[in-house]
XYZ file of C-alpha atoms in Angstrom:
157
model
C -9.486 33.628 24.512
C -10.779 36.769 22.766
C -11.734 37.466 19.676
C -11.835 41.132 18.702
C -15.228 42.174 17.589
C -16.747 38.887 18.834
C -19.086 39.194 21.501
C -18.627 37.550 25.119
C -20.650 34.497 26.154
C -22.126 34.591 29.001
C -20.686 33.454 32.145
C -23.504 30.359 33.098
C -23.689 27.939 35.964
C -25.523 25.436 37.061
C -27.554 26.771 40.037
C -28.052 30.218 37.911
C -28.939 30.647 33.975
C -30.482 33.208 32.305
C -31.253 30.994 29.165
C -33.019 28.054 29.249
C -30.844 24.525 29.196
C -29.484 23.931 25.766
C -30.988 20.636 24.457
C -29.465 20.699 20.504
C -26.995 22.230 19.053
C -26.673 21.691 14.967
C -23.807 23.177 13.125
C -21.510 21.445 9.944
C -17.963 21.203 11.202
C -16.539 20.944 7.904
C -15.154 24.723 7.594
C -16.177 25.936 10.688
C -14.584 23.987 13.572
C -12.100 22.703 11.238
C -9.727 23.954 8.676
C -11.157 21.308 6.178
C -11.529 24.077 2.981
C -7.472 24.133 3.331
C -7.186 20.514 3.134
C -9.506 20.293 0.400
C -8.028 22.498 -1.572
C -4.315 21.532 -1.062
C -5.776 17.795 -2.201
C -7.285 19.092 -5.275
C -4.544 21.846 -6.243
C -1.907 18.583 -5.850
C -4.394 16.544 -8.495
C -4.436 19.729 -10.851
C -0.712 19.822 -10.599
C -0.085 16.305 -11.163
C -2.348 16.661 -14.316
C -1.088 20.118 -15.289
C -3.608 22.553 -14.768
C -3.550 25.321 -12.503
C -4.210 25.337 -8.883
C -7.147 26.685 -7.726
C -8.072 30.597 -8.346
C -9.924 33.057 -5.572
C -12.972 32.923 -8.015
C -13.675 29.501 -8.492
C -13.019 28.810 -4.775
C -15.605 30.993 -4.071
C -17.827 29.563 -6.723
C -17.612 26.201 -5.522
C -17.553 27.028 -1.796
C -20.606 25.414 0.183
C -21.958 23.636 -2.345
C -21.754 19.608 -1.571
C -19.097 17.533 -4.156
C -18.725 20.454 -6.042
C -15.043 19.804 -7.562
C -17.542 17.024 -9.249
C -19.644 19.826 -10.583
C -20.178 21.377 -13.508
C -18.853 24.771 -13.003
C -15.320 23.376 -11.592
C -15.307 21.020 -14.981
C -15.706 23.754 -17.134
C -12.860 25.239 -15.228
C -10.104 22.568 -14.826
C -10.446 20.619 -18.378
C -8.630 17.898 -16.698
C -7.660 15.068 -19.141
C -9.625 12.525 -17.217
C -13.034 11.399 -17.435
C -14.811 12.766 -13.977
C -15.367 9.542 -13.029
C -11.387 8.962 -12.031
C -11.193 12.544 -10.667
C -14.559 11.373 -8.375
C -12.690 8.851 -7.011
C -9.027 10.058 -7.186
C -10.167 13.318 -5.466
C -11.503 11.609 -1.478
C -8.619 9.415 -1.794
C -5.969 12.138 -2.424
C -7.662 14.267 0.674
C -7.755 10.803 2.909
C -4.105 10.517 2.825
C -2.462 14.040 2.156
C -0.494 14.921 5.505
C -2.380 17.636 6.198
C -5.501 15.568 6.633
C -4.100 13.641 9.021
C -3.047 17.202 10.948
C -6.647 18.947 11.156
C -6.440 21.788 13.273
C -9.371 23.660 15.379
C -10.400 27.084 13.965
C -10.055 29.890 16.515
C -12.910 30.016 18.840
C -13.320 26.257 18.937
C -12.118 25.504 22.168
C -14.370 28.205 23.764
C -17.314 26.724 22.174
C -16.639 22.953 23.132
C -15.897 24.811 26.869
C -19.362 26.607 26.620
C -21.065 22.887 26.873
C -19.401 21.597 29.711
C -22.225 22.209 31.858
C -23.920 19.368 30.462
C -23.433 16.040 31.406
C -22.411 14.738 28.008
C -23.781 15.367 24.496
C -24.003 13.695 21.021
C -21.783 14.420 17.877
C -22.296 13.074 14.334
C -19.913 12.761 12.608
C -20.053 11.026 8.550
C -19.076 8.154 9.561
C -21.256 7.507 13.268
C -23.034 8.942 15.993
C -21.125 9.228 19.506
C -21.769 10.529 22.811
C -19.006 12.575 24.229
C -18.995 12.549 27.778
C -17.610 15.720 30.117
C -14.116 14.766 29.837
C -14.100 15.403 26.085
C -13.755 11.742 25.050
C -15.334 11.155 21.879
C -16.267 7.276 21.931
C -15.135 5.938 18.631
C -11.859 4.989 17.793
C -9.312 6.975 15.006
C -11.515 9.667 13.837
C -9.491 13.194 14.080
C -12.841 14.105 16.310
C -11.816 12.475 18.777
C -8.309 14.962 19.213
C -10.746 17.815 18.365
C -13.628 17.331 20.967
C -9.995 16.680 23.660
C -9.698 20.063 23.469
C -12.296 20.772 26.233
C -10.233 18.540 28.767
């Protein structure tokens, strides 16, 4: 798969590499691998809804974007004056994106597949995910049962 404008990775194998063995890889799936921004904000544009504010605008999205809980923030507060104490919204909000269909249908952002395919020359490596730590194993099986990971990280069988 190609990406325009994206450049190649290199063609490795295991007799030959130019780079040294890759022993860590960090990166925050949330956004990157997966379309979880979507899901978020179809969870929390259904709560504004159902309390009748306005769904979610360009600018605040952008405003809140990458910053940890932040529809329990100030600055999206300000914004929503939802007729609820924050408290309720804290805990409506997780529950709303938990069971919202489209949770429960996370999809791979483009390029994912490539990069789960770029470490099969390993024999196996471990993925955190929020709720344990699991070594997936060449075949792509994630060891922990009904986490959406598990369908993601299948992707390099």
């Amino acid at each position: 798969m190609n990406i325009r404008g994206a450049p190649s990775l290199p063609k490795l194998t295991k007799t030959a590499a130019s780079f040294p063995p890759v022993r860590a890889c960090i990166f925050d799936m949330d956004g990157l691998l997966i379309n979880s921004e979507d899901i978020i904000t179809l969870a929390i544009n259904h709560l504004l809804e159902k309390r009748g504010r306005p769904a979610f605008t360009r600018s605040i999205r952008a405003q809140l974007m990458g910053v940890p809980d932040s529809t329990n923030g100030e600055v999206f507060h300000e914004w929503a004056k939802l007729p609820i104490p924050r408290e309720q919204f804290a805990h409506e909000s997780p529950e709303q994106i938990t069971k919202s269909h489209s949770y429960k249908l996370q999809i791979s952002k483009p390029g994912t597949k490539r990069l789960l395919d770029f470490f099969r020359l390993t024999d196996g490596f471990w993925v955190m995910t929020r709720d344990r730590v699991a070594f997936v194993k060449l075949n792509g099986r994630l060891w922990h049962k009904g986490h959406n990971a598990q369908r993601m990280f299948s992707l390099r069988g």
